[in-house]
Amino acid sequence: MRKKVILITGASGEIGQALVKSLSEIYDLPIITLDIAPVSDAAQPGVIHMQGDILDKALLSRLVSEYEIVTIYHLAALLSTRSEFTPEAAHRVNVEGTLGLLQLAAEQSEWRGEPVKFLFPSSIAAYGLPDLDTKTQYTRVREWEWNNPRTMYGCNKLYCEQLGIYYSQYYRQLAVDRPRMLDFRCLRFPGLISAFTVPSGGPSDYGPEMLHHAAQNKPYASFVREDCRIPFMAMPDVVKSLLQLTAAPREELRHSVYNVTSFSLSALEFRDWVLKYFPNGEITFQPDEKRQTIVDSWPADLDDSAAKRDWGWAPDYDVDRSFSEYLVPNIRSRYQG
Ligand SMILES: NC(=O)c1ccc[n+]([C@@H]2O[C@H](COP(=O)([O-])OP(=O)(O)OC[C@H]3O[C@@H](n4cnc5c(N)ncnc54)[C@H](O)[C@@H]3O)[C@@H](O)[C@H]2O)c1
């Protein structure tokens, strides 16, 4: 008998680290983490780390020969900025890597006679508004609107959403017997803010970068304009949304892809929140035209009413609580000891 496990790819990353911690606290099942990078924290009980590439087919075969995978959180990806510099590599990791894991989940679902749950984090980058007038007019964008991404990362995410829907609804649709299909569930996240990991240079990182710089008394020049507005969410709500969507009864999910968000701020408003807690912070605005254009194509806010209606989504951390209870205390203790 193979041991039932939860698989988390990309577990050494920003979301992965937070998710592994929460999952190991609430579930009895062992967790297998797969990441090309080593785990950053000391080994946690019940968590087995495999260091390797999601594109390594032999590694994936070994994984399924040893374990029965019940749920997959597929977080491994090349993020936005890196994908723009190396688009073909991004396609390999983000698309071919996802395809390989969907295939693995499809085979496991068939073999178990029960669907494997496949949780996939998509992004606000899947949207692409053509210009600022349109962005001003269409503020709270719904899942099916403006799906015209202008980055490789956004294209990868949007296509992988479609692949997930294909594998969960239409896979082998011409075969004599319909296979037992996987259960694909996807969240489109806004810009994410973590108190524990330093931003890695993504287009939405100007907010968290203001905060991390001000906390260290370092000056910071925002690469977007004062009026540039996008939605954000703090890391505890990212984990909450993933766990809540995992637990939602299948029959209540009317969609495969859901927007989730917490608060929307302009860069100027973000600066004001940072200065409220770090009044000596030196934050200026020096927009970088190329990065600005990417952020301008993202919606000012996301309409997450479908998630609220279907599975009771509600963020715990609004802007006030994100700053006062999560970001500021943790960032202060990180830099000020
Ligand atoms: N952070 C955000 O703002 C944000 C927003 C929306 C969606 N997401 C998505 O959430 C997921 C996790 O994001 P994150 O912020 O934790 O990113 P991250 O870069 O911190 O983590 C990604 C992890 O994937 C691993 N990885 C990359 N290529 C790999 C490969 N070929 N094989 C195995 N592992 C590989 C990396 O080593 C890294 O640990 C990604 O899919 C990302 O696209 C993130």
mmCIF file of C-alpha atoms and ligand atoms in Angstrom:
data_model
loop_
_atom_site.group_PDB
_atom_site.id
_atom_site.type_symbol
_atom_site.label_atom_id
_atom_site.label_comp_id
_atom_site.label_asym_id
_atom_site.label_seq_id
_atom_site.Cartn_x
_atom_site.Cartn_y
_atom_site.Cartn_z
ATOM 1 C CA MET A 1 0.000 0.000 0.000
ATOM 2 C CA ARG A 2 1.343 3.375 -0.967
ATOM 3 C CA LYS A 3 1.248 6.052 1.683
ATOM 4 C CA LYS A 4 -1.297 8.863 1.159
ATOM 5 C CA VAL A 5 0.404 12.247 0.963
ATOM 6 C CA ILE A 6 -0.074 15.910 0.082
ATOM 7 C CA LEU A 7 2.380 17.211 -2.531
ATOM 8 C CA ILE A 8 3.533 20.850 -2.532
ATOM 9 C CA THR A 9 5.746 22.005 -5.382
ATOM 10 C CA GLY A 10 7.640 25.285 -5.014
ATOM 11 C CA ALA A 11 7.495 24.755 -1.254
ATOM 12 C CA SER A 12 10.690 26.704 -0.538
ATOM 13 C CA GLY A 13 9.151 29.915 -1.902
ATOM 14 C CA GLU A 14 7.251 32.766 -0.268
ATOM 15 C CA ILE A 15 3.803 31.127 -0.297
ATOM 16 C CA GLY A 16 5.137 27.573 0.030
ATOM 17 C CA GLN A 17 6.879 28.223 3.337
ATOM 18 C CA ALA A 18 3.734 29.701 4.877
ATOM 19 C CA LEU A 19 1.500 26.970 3.443
ATOM 20 C CA VAL A 20 3.659 24.042 4.610
ATOM 21 C CA LYS A 21 3.574 25.392 8.150
ATOM 22 C CA SER A 22 -0.230 25.712 8.209
ATOM 23 C CA LEU A 23 -0.908 22.416 6.439
ATOM 24 C CA SER A 24 1.347 20.473 8.791
ATOM 25 C CA GLU A 25 -0.591 21.945 11.726
ATOM 26 C CA ILE A 26 -4.055 21.016 10.474
ATOM 27 C CA TYR A 27 -3.721 17.757 8.512
ATOM 28 C CA ASP A 28 -2.554 14.348 9.646
ATOM 29 C CA LEU A 29 -1.338 13.388 6.182
ATOM 30 C CA PRO A 30 2.412 13.509 5.516
ATOM 31 C CA ILE A 31 3.551 16.302 3.214
ATOM 32 C CA ILE A 32 6.043 15.866 0.384
ATOM 33 C CA THR A 33 7.655 19.117 -0.712
ATOM 34 C CA LEU A 34 9.349 19.383 -4.097
ATOM 35 C CA ASP A 35 11.498 22.355 -4.975
ATOM 36 C CA ILE A 36 14.642 22.986 -6.949
ATOM 37 C CA ALA A 37 15.874 24.955 -3.944
ATOM 38 C CA PRO A 38 16.601 23.504 -0.509
ATOM 39 C CA VAL A 39 14.107 24.075 2.314
ATOM 40 C CA SER A 40 14.975 27.232 4.202
ATOM 41 C CA ASP A 41 13.699 26.241 7.638
ATOM 42 C CA ALA A 42 14.732 23.316 9.777
ATOM 43 C CA ALA A 43 12.882 20.115 8.811
ATOM 44 C CA GLN A 44 9.338 20.037 10.190
ATOM 45 C CA PRO A 45 7.823 16.827 11.519
ATOM 46 C CA GLY A 46 5.747 15.014 8.886
ATOM 47 C CA VAL A 47 7.369 16.903 6.003
ATOM 48 C CA ILE A 48 9.704 15.151 3.556
ATOM 49 C CA HIS A 49 11.624 17.438 1.205
ATOM 50 C CA MET A 50 12.691 16.300 -2.261
ATOM 51 C CA GLN A 51 15.083 18.714 -3.913
ATOM 52 C CA GLY A 52 14.632 18.573 -7.665
ATOM 53 C CA ASP A 53 13.132 19.981 -10.832
ATOM 54 C CA ILE A 54 9.412 19.635 -11.609
ATOM 55 C CA LEU A 55 10.509 18.989 -15.212
ATOM 56 C CA ASP A 56 12.403 15.862 -14.139
ATOM 57 C CA LYS A 57 10.071 13.066 -15.351
ATOM 58 C CA ALA A 58 12.075 10.332 -13.594
ATOM 59 C CA LEU A 59 11.669 12.158 -10.293
ATOM 60 C CA LEU A 60 7.891 12.451 -10.753
ATOM 61 C CA SER A 61 7.641 8.728 -11.645
ATOM 62 C CA ARG A 62 9.576 7.836 -8.508
ATOM 63 C CA LEU A 63 7.221 10.022 -6.507
ATOM 64 C CA VAL A 64 4.071 8.227 -7.705
ATOM 65 C CA SER A 65 5.654 4.811 -7.341
ATOM 66 C CA GLU A 66 6.212 5.529 -3.660
ATOM 67 C CA TYR A 67 3.183 7.630 -2.695
ATOM 68 C CA GLU A 68 -0.546 7.987 -3.283
ATOM 69 C CA ILE A 69 -0.983 11.699 -3.877
ATOM 70 C CA VAL A 70 -4.301 12.986 -2.580
ATOM 71 C CA THR A 71 -3.878 16.749 -3.040
ATOM 72 C CA ILE A 72 -1.378 18.828 -5.001
ATOM 73 C CA TYR A 73 -0.533 22.473 -4.336
ATOM 74 C CA HIS A 74 1.392 23.353 -7.463
ATOM 75 C CA LEU A 75 3.266 26.530 -6.530
ATOM 76 C CA ALA A 76 6.566 26.075 -8.407
ATOM 77 C CA ALA A 77 6.977 28.765 -11.049
ATOM 78 C CA LEU A 78 9.263 31.398 -12.467
ATOM 79 C CA LEU A 79 7.745 34.704 -11.396
ATOM 80 C CA SER A 80 6.894 37.701 -13.485
ATOM 81 C CA THR A 81 10.122 39.672 -13.844
ATOM 82 C CA ARG A 82 12.320 36.612 -14.391
ATOM 83 C CA SER A 83 9.801 35.296 -16.934
ATOM 84 C CA GLU A 84 10.031 38.550 -18.893
ATOM 85 C CA PHE A 85 13.823 38.231 -19.106
ATOM 86 C CA THR A 86 13.774 34.508 -19.976
ATOM 87 C CA PRO A 87 10.404 33.871 -21.647
ATOM 88 C CA GLU A 88 11.258 30.454 -23.111
ATOM 89 C CA ALA A 89 12.543 29.174 -19.764
ATOM 90 C CA ALA A 90 9.353 30.568 -18.180
ATOM 91 C CA HIS A 91 7.254 28.645 -20.682
ATOM 92 C CA ARG A 92 9.122 25.437 -19.857
ATOM 93 C CA VAL A 93 8.751 25.735 -16.079
ATOM 94 C CA ASN A 94 5.369 27.440 -15.904
ATOM 95 C CA VAL A 95 3.552 25.643 -18.718
ATOM 96 C CA GLU A 96 5.368 22.350 -19.386
ATOM 97 C CA GLY A 97 5.994 21.930 -15.647
ATOM 98 C CA THR A 98 2.284 22.431 -14.926
ATOM 99 C CA LEU A 99 1.296 20.096 -17.768
ATOM 100 C CA GLY A 100 3.511 17.348 -16.302
ATOM 101 C CA LEU A 101 1.896 17.716 -12.878
ATOM 102 C CA LEU A 102 -1.615 17.781 -14.333
ATOM 103 C CA GLN A 103 -0.788 14.549 -16.186
ATOM 104 C CA LEU A 104 0.503 13.026 -12.966
ATOM 105 C CA ALA A 105 -2.686 14.103 -11.152
ATOM 106 C CA ALA A 106 -4.848 12.727 -13.988
ATOM 107 C CA GLU A 107 -3.132 9.329 -13.793
ATOM 108 C CA GLN A 108 -3.358 9.277 -10.002
ATOM 109 C CA SER A 109 -7.068 10.156 -10.132
ATOM 110 C CA GLU A 110 -7.690 7.289 -12.559
ATOM 111 C CA TRP A 111 -5.635 4.835 -10.537
ATOM 112 C CA ARG A 112 -7.256 5.774 -7.199
ATOM 113 C CA GLY A 113 -10.782 5.968 -8.656
ATOM 114 C CA GLU A 114 -11.041 9.287 -6.833
ATOM 115 C CA PRO A 115 -10.143 12.778 -8.002
ATOM 116 C CA VAL A 116 -6.852 14.279 -6.914
ATOM 117 C CA LYS A 117 -7.417 17.883 -5.798
ATOM 118 C CA PHE A 118 -5.136 20.199 -7.765
ATOM 119 C CA LEU A 119 -4.722 23.701 -6.303
ATOM 120 C CA PHE A 120 -3.170 26.256 -8.632
ATOM 121 C CA PRO A 121 -2.195 29.863 -7.829
ATOM 122 C CA SER A 122 -2.834 32.183 -10.742
ATOM 123 C CA SER A 123 -2.343 35.924 -10.724
ATOM 124 C CA ILE A 124 -3.650 39.391 -11.476
ATOM 125 C CA ALA A 125 -1.079 39.196 -14.315
ATOM 126 C CA ALA A 126 -3.614 37.062 -16.224
ATOM 127 C CA TYR A 127 -5.462 40.343 -16.879
ATOM 128 C CA GLY A 128 -4.438 42.967 -19.381
ATOM 129 C CA LEU A 129 -6.283 46.265 -19.728
ATOM 130 C CA PRO A 130 -5.364 48.122 -22.904
ATOM 131 C CA ASP A 131 -4.898 51.638 -21.443
ATOM 132 C CA LEU A 132 -5.355 53.829 -18.370
ATOM 133 C CA ASP A 133 -8.783 55.110 -19.422
ATOM 134 C CA THR A 134 -10.064 51.547 -19.509
ATOM 135 C CA LYS A 135 -8.392 50.815 -16.165
ATOM 136 C CA THR A 136 -10.162 53.821 -14.633
ATOM 137 C CA GLN A 137 -13.493 52.782 -16.111
ATOM 138 C CA TYR A 138 -13.360 49.053 -15.231
ATOM 139 C CA THR A 139 -12.135 48.979 -11.655
ATOM 140 C CA ARG A 140 -13.369 45.732 -10.096
ATOM 141 C CA VAL A 141 -12.645 43.198 -12.782
ATOM 142 C CA ARG A 142 -14.426 39.835 -12.906
ATOM 143 C CA GLU A 143 -12.723 36.541 -13.798
ATOM 144 C CA TRP A 144 -13.753 36.392 -17.446
ATOM 145 C CA GLU A 145 -13.074 40.041 -18.287
ATOM 146 C CA TRP A 146 -9.939 41.503 -19.864
ATOM 147 C CA ASN A 147 -8.078 38.193 -20.177
ATOM 148 C CA ASN A 148 -5.430 39.739 -22.441
ATOM 149 C CA PRO A 149 -2.144 39.490 -20.532
ATOM 150 C CA ARG A 150 0.852 41.433 -21.789
ATOM 151 C CA THR A 151 3.565 39.461 -19.957
ATOM 152 C CA MET A 152 4.903 35.938 -20.532
ATOM 153 C CA TYR A 153 4.066 35.115 -16.918
ATOM 154 C CA GLY A 154 0.459 36.296 -17.396
ATOM 155 C CA CYS A 155 0.143 34.263 -20.617
ATOM 156 C CA ASN A 156 1.538 31.199 -18.840
ATOM 157 C CA LYS A 157 -0.915 31.567 -15.936
ATOM 158 C CA LEU A 158 -3.960 32.081 -18.153
ATOM 159 C CA TYR A 159 -3.106 29.077 -20.333
ATOM 160 C CA CYS A 160 -2.427 26.866 -17.300
ATOM 161 C CA GLU A 161 -5.856 27.789 -15.927
ATOM 162 C CA GLN A 162 -7.308 26.531 -19.203
ATOM 163 C CA LEU A 163 -5.193 23.370 -19.044
ATOM 164 C CA GLY A 164 -6.484 22.733 -15.523
ATOM 165 C CA ILE A 165 -10.072 23.125 -16.710
ATOM 166 C CA TYR A 166 -9.363 20.805 -19.656
ATOM 167 C CA TYR A 167 -7.870 18.079 -17.449
ATOM 168 C CA SER A 168 -10.731 18.334 -14.954
ATOM 169 C CA GLN A 169 -13.607 18.438 -17.447
ATOM 170 C CA TYR A 170 -12.680 17.297 -20.949
ATOM 171 C CA TYR A 171 -9.617 15.055 -20.634
ATOM 172 C CA ARG A 172 -9.832 12.110 -23.071
ATOM 173 C CA GLN A 173 -13.343 13.192 -24.046
ATOM 174 C CA LEU A 174 -13.330 10.969 -27.159
ATOM 175 C CA ALA A 175 -12.259 7.801 -25.300
ATOM 176 C CA VAL A 176 -14.822 4.989 -24.954
ATOM 177 C CA ASP A 177 -14.759 5.188 -21.154
ATOM 178 C CA ARG A 178 -14.596 8.587 -19.468
ATOM 179 C CA PRO A 179 -11.669 8.627 -17.059
ATOM 180 C CA ARG A 180 -11.979 9.601 -13.401
ATOM 181 C CA MET A 181 -10.850 13.207 -13.676
ATOM 182 C CA LEU A 182 -8.881 15.414 -11.337
ATOM 183 C CA ASP A 183 -10.452 18.242 -9.337
ATOM 184 C CA PHE A 184 -8.876 21.550 -10.437
ATOM 185 C CA ARG A 185 -9.264 24.631 -8.219
ATOM 186 C CA CYS A 186 -7.536 27.901 -8.979
ATOM 187 C CA LEU A 187 -7.142 31.262 -7.247
ATOM 188 C CA ARG A 188 -6.201 34.487 -8.976
ATOM 189 C CA PHE A 189 -4.160 36.408 -6.441
ATOM 190 C CA PRO A 190 -3.524 40.172 -6.319
ATOM 191 C CA GLY A 191 -0.088 41.550 -5.282
ATOM 192 C CA LEU A 192 0.982 39.630 -2.189
ATOM 193 C CA ILE A 193 2.727 41.035 0.857
ATOM 194 C CA SER A 194 4.757 38.950 3.268
ATOM 195 C CA ALA A 195 6.399 40.164 6.456
ATOM 196 C CA PHE A 196 8.915 37.339 6.363
ATOM 197 C CA THR A 197 10.279 37.242 2.831
ATOM 198 C CA VAL A 198 11.950 40.147 1.084
ATOM 199 C CA PRO A 199 10.275 41.128 -2.196
ATOM 200 C CA SER A 200 12.024 39.670 -5.228
ATOM 201 C CA GLY A 201 11.545 42.498 -7.736
ATOM 202 C CA GLY A 202 8.121 41.652 -9.213
ATOM 203 C CA PRO A 203 5.995 44.444 -10.741
ATOM 204 C CA SER A 204 3.749 44.603 -7.644
ATOM 205 C CA ASP A 205 6.680 44.707 -5.221
ATOM 206 C CA TYR A 206 6.881 48.504 -4.883
ATOM 207 C CA GLY A 207 4.426 48.328 -1.934
ATOM 208 C CA PRO A 208 6.319 45.744 0.122
ATOM 209 C CA GLU A 209 9.624 47.357 -0.921
ATOM 210 C CA MET A 210 8.519 50.708 0.581
ATOM 211 C CA LEU A 211 7.790 48.937 3.824
ATOM 212 C CA HIS A 212 10.994 46.890 4.025
ATOM 213 C CA HIS A 213 13.143 49.929 3.145
ATOM 214 C CA ALA A 214 11.424 52.290 5.597
ATOM 215 C CA ALA A 215 11.772 49.704 8.382
ATOM 216 C CA GLN A 216 15.539 49.669 7.763
ATOM 217 C CA ASN A 217 15.756 53.490 7.521
ATOM 218 C CA LYS A 218 16.801 53.185 3.865
ATOM 219 C CA PRO A 219 15.499 55.615 1.232
ATOM 220 C CA TYR A 220 13.309 54.116 -1.467
ATOM 221 C CA ALA A 221 12.248 55.346 -4.900
ATOM 222 C CA SER A 222 9.009 53.744 -6.128
ATOM 223 C CA PHE A 223 9.180 52.545 -9.737
ATOM 224 C CA VAL A 224 5.492 53.398 -10.278
ATOM 225 C CA ARG A 225 3.572 56.705 -10.185
ATOM 226 C CA GLU A 226 1.717 57.972 -7.109
ATOM 227 C CA ASP A 227 -1.689 57.287 -8.697
ATOM 228 C CA CYS A 228 -0.883 53.707 -9.749
ATOM 229 C CA ARG A 229 -3.444 51.421 -8.101
ATOM 230 C CA ILE A 230 -3.656 47.633 -7.731
ATOM 231 C CA PRO A 231 -5.151 45.250 -5.159
ATOM 232 C CA PHE A 232 -3.124 43.537 -2.421
ATOM 233 C CA MET A 233 -3.436 40.744 0.101
ATOM 234 C CA ALA A 234 -1.360 39.784 3.138
ATOM 235 C CA MET A 235 0.210 36.319 3.358
ATOM 236 C CA PRO A 236 -2.039 34.905 6.131
ATOM 237 C CA ASP A 237 -5.028 35.465 3.822
ATOM 238 C CA VAL A 238 -3.200 33.757 0.942
ATOM 239 C CA VAL A 239 -2.873 30.626 3.040
ATOM 240 C CA LYS A 240 -6.434 30.995 4.325
ATOM 241 C CA SER A 241 -7.833 31.210 0.783
ATOM 242 C CA LEU A 242 -5.892 28.135 -0.380
ATOM 243 C CA LEU A 243 -7.071 26.083 2.603
ATOM 244 C CA GLN A 244 -10.655 27.304 2.342
ATOM 245 C CA LEU A 245 -10.880 26.536 -1.371
ATOM 246 C CA THR A 246 -9.367 23.076 -0.757
ATOM 247 C CA ALA A 247 -12.041 22.321 1.841
ATOM 248 C CA ALA A 248 -15.015 23.670 -0.167
ATOM 249 C CA PRO A 249 -17.538 20.990 -1.229
ATOM 250 C CA ARG A 250 -17.116 20.326 -4.969
ATOM 251 C CA GLU A 251 -20.835 20.718 -5.697
ATOM 252 C CA GLU A 252 -20.756 24.304 -4.416
ATOM 253 C CA LEU A 253 -18.001 25.410 -6.762
ATOM 254 C CA ARG A 254 -19.595 26.920 -9.844
ATOM 255 C CA HIS A 255 -16.232 27.969 -11.275
ATOM 256 C CA SER A 256 -12.729 26.561 -11.528
ATOM 257 C CA VAL A 257 -10.999 29.950 -11.263
ATOM 258 C CA TYR A 258 -11.746 32.497 -8.529
ATOM 259 C CA ASN A 259 -10.467 36.009 -7.860
ATOM 260 C CA VAL A 260 -9.537 36.668 -4.239
ATOM 261 C CA THR A 261 -8.390 39.949 -2.787
ATOM 262 C CA SER A 262 -8.333 42.105 0.313
ATOM 263 C CA PHE A 263 -7.659 45.831 -0.276
ATOM 264 C CA SER A 264 -6.801 48.143 -3.158
ATOM 265 C CA LEU A 265 -4.333 51.031 -2.679
ATOM 266 C CA SER A 266 -2.663 53.596 -4.878
ATOM 267 C CA ALA A 267 1.117 53.818 -4.504
ATOM 268 C CA LEU A 268 0.635 57.146 -2.700
ATOM 269 C CA GLU A 269 -1.855 55.598 -0.261
ATOM 270 C CA PHE A 270 0.569 52.714 0.282
ATOM 271 C CA ARG A 271 3.300 55.220 1.112
ATOM 272 C CA ASP A 272 0.980 56.979 3.595
ATOM 273 C CA TRP A 273 0.310 53.689 5.403
ATOM 274 C CA VAL A 274 4.054 53.014 5.597
ATOM 275 C CA LEU A 275 4.769 56.553 6.891
ATOM 276 C CA LYS A 276 2.085 56.175 9.550
ATOM 277 C CA TYR A 277 4.264 53.500 11.189
ATOM 278 C CA PHE A 278 7.713 54.635 9.993
ATOM 279 C CA PRO A 279 7.406 58.450 9.928
ATOM 280 C CA ASN A 280 11.103 58.895 9.104
ATOM 281 C CA GLY A 281 10.797 56.800 5.948
ATOM 282 C CA GLU A 282 12.131 58.499 2.800
ATOM 283 C CA ILE A 283 9.882 57.386 -0.056
ATOM 284 C CA THR A 284 9.947 59.128 -3.420
ATOM 285 C CA PHE A 285 8.505 58.331 -6.843
ATOM 286 C CA GLN A 286 10.701 57.705 -9.882
ATOM 287 C CA PRO A 287 8.518 55.766 -12.301
ATOM 288 C CA ASP A 288 10.210 53.278 -14.590
ATOM 289 C CA GLU A 289 8.254 53.468 -17.831
ATOM 290 C CA LYS A 290 8.552 49.789 -18.738
ATOM 291 C CA ARG A 291 7.573 48.361 -15.366
ATOM 292 C CA GLN A 292 4.881 51.041 -15.011
ATOM 293 C CA THR A 293 3.294 49.921 -18.288
ATOM 294 C CA ILE A 294 2.964 46.377 -16.977
ATOM 295 C CA VAL A 295 1.338 47.494 -13.708
ATOM 296 C CA ASP A 296 -0.941 49.884 -15.625
ATOM 297 C CA SER A 297 -2.313 46.889 -17.541
ATOM 298 C CA TRP A 298 -3.424 45.220 -14.284
ATOM 299 C CA PRO A 299 -6.841 46.055 -12.817
ATOM 300 C CA ALA A 300 -7.160 48.553 -9.962
ATOM 301 C CA ASP A 301 -9.197 45.966 -8.055
ATOM 302 C CA LEU A 302 -10.529 42.425 -8.371
ATOM 303 C CA ASP A 303 -14.160 41.420 -8.027
ATOM 304 C CA ASP A 304 -14.081 38.440 -5.676
ATOM 305 C CA SER A 305 -17.862 38.134 -5.257
ATOM 306 C CA ALA A 306 -17.938 34.641 -6.846
ATOM 307 C CA ALA A 307 -15.518 33.321 -4.184
ATOM 308 C CA LYS A 308 -17.577 35.035 -1.465
ATOM 309 C CA ARG A 309 -20.803 33.513 -2.763
ATOM 310 C CA ASP A 310 -19.603 29.967 -3.573
ATOM 311 C CA TRP A 311 -17.259 29.143 -0.707
ATOM 312 C CA GLY A 312 -17.640 31.939 1.819
ATOM 313 C CA TRP A 313 -14.375 33.730 1.068
ATOM 314 C CA ALA A 314 -13.633 36.714 3.326
ATOM 315 C CA PRO A 315 -10.155 38.048 4.078
ATOM 316 C CA ASP A 316 -9.220 38.345 7.744
ATOM 317 C CA TYR A 317 -6.738 41.165 7.120
ATOM 318 C CA ASP A 318 -8.052 44.442 5.728
ATOM 319 C CA VAL A 319 -5.513 47.206 5.156
ATOM 320 C CA ASP A 320 -5.593 48.420 8.750
ATOM 321 C CA ARG A 321 -5.164 44.968 10.289
ATOM 322 C CA SER A 322 -2.558 43.930 7.677
ATOM 323 C CA PHE A 323 -0.336 46.838 8.701
ATOM 324 C CA SER A 324 -1.042 47.026 12.417
ATOM 325 C CA GLU A 325 -1.146 43.329 13.326
ATOM 326 C CA TYR A 326 0.823 41.452 10.680
ATOM 327 C CA LEU A 327 3.248 43.531 8.617
ATOM 328 C CA VAL A 328 4.548 46.214 10.973
ATOM 329 C CA PRO A 329 5.157 44.117 14.128
ATOM 330 C CA ASN A 330 6.852 41.297 12.173
ATOM 331 C CA ILE A 331 8.938 43.600 9.961
ATOM 332 C CA ARG A 332 9.957 45.673 12.997
ATOM 333 C CA SER A 333 11.176 42.629 14.859
ATOM 334 C CA ARG A 334 12.956 41.366 11.739
ATOM 335 C CA TYR A 335 15.043 44.538 11.320
ATOM 336 C CA GLN A 336 15.119 46.033 14.765
ATOM 337 C CA GLY A 337 15.704 42.800 16.706
HETATM 338 N N1 LIG B 1 4.040 36.249 -4.803
HETATM 339 C C1 LIG B 1 3.039 36.762 -5.522
HETATM 340 O O1 LIG B 1 2.787 37.991 -5.506
HETATM 341 C C2 LIG B 1 2.156 35.840 -6.340
HETATM 342 C C3 LIG B 1 0.966 36.353 -6.867
HETATM 343 C C4 LIG B 1 0.156 35.524 -7.617
HETATM 344 C C5 LIG B 1 0.519 34.202 -7.847
HETATM 345 N N2 LIG B 1 1.670 33.719 -7.332
HETATM 346 C C6 LIG B 1 2.019 32.323 -7.630
HETATM 347 O O2 LIG B 1 2.170 31.576 -6.442
HETATM 348 C C7 LIG B 1 3.185 30.585 -6.614
HETATM 349 C C8 LIG B 1 4.229 30.720 -5.534
HETATM 350 O O3 LIG B 1 4.718 32.035 -5.568
HETATM 351 P P1 LIG B 1 5.811 32.565 -4.555
HETATM 352 O O4 LIG B 1 5.539 33.998 -4.364
HETATM 353 O O5 LIG B 1 5.904 31.666 -3.382
HETATM 354 O O6 LIG B 1 7.105 32.440 -5.490
HETATM 355 P P2 LIG B 1 8.603 32.090 -5.108
HETATM 356 O O7 LIG B 1 9.468 32.476 -6.249
HETATM 357 O O8 LIG B 1 8.933 32.602 -3.758
HETATM 358 O O9 LIG B 1 8.512 30.494 -5.061
HETATM 359 C C9 LIG B 1 8.511 29.680 -6.207
HETATM 360 C C10 LIG B 1 9.301 28.424 -5.881
HETATM 361 O O10 LIG B 1 9.307 27.594 -7.043
HETATM 362 C C11 LIG B 1 10.588 26.975 -7.113
HETATM 363 N N3 LIG B 1 10.862 26.543 -8.480
HETATM 364 C C12 LIG B 1 11.058 27.332 -9.566
HETATM 365 N N4 LIG B 1 11.309 26.570 -10.640
HETATM 366 C C13 LIG B 1 11.256 25.273 -10.229
HETATM 367 C C14 LIG B 1 11.436 24.021 -10.884
HETATM 368 N N5 LIG B 1 11.720 23.949 -12.189
HETATM 369 N N6 LIG B 1 11.306 22.892 -10.158
HETATM 370 C C15 LIG B 1 11.040 22.956 -8.827
HETATM 371 N N7 LIG B 1 10.869 24.095 -8.157
HETATM 372 C C16 LIG B 1 10.968 25.246 -8.849
HETATM 373 C C17 LIG B 1 11.574 28.045 -6.628
HETATM 374 O O11 LIG B 1 12.788 27.471 -6.186
HETATM 375 C C18 LIG B 1 10.770 28.726 -5.510
HETATM 376 O O12 LIG B 1 11.082 28.182 -4.240
HETATM 377 C C19 LIG B 1 3.735 30.777 -8.024
HETATM 378 O O13 LIG B 1 3.085 29.891 -8.887
HETATM 379 C C20 LIG B 1 3.354 32.196 -8.335
HETATM 380 O O14 LIG B 1 3.225 32.372 -9.712
HETATM 381 C C21 LIG B 1 2.497 34.513 -6.572
#
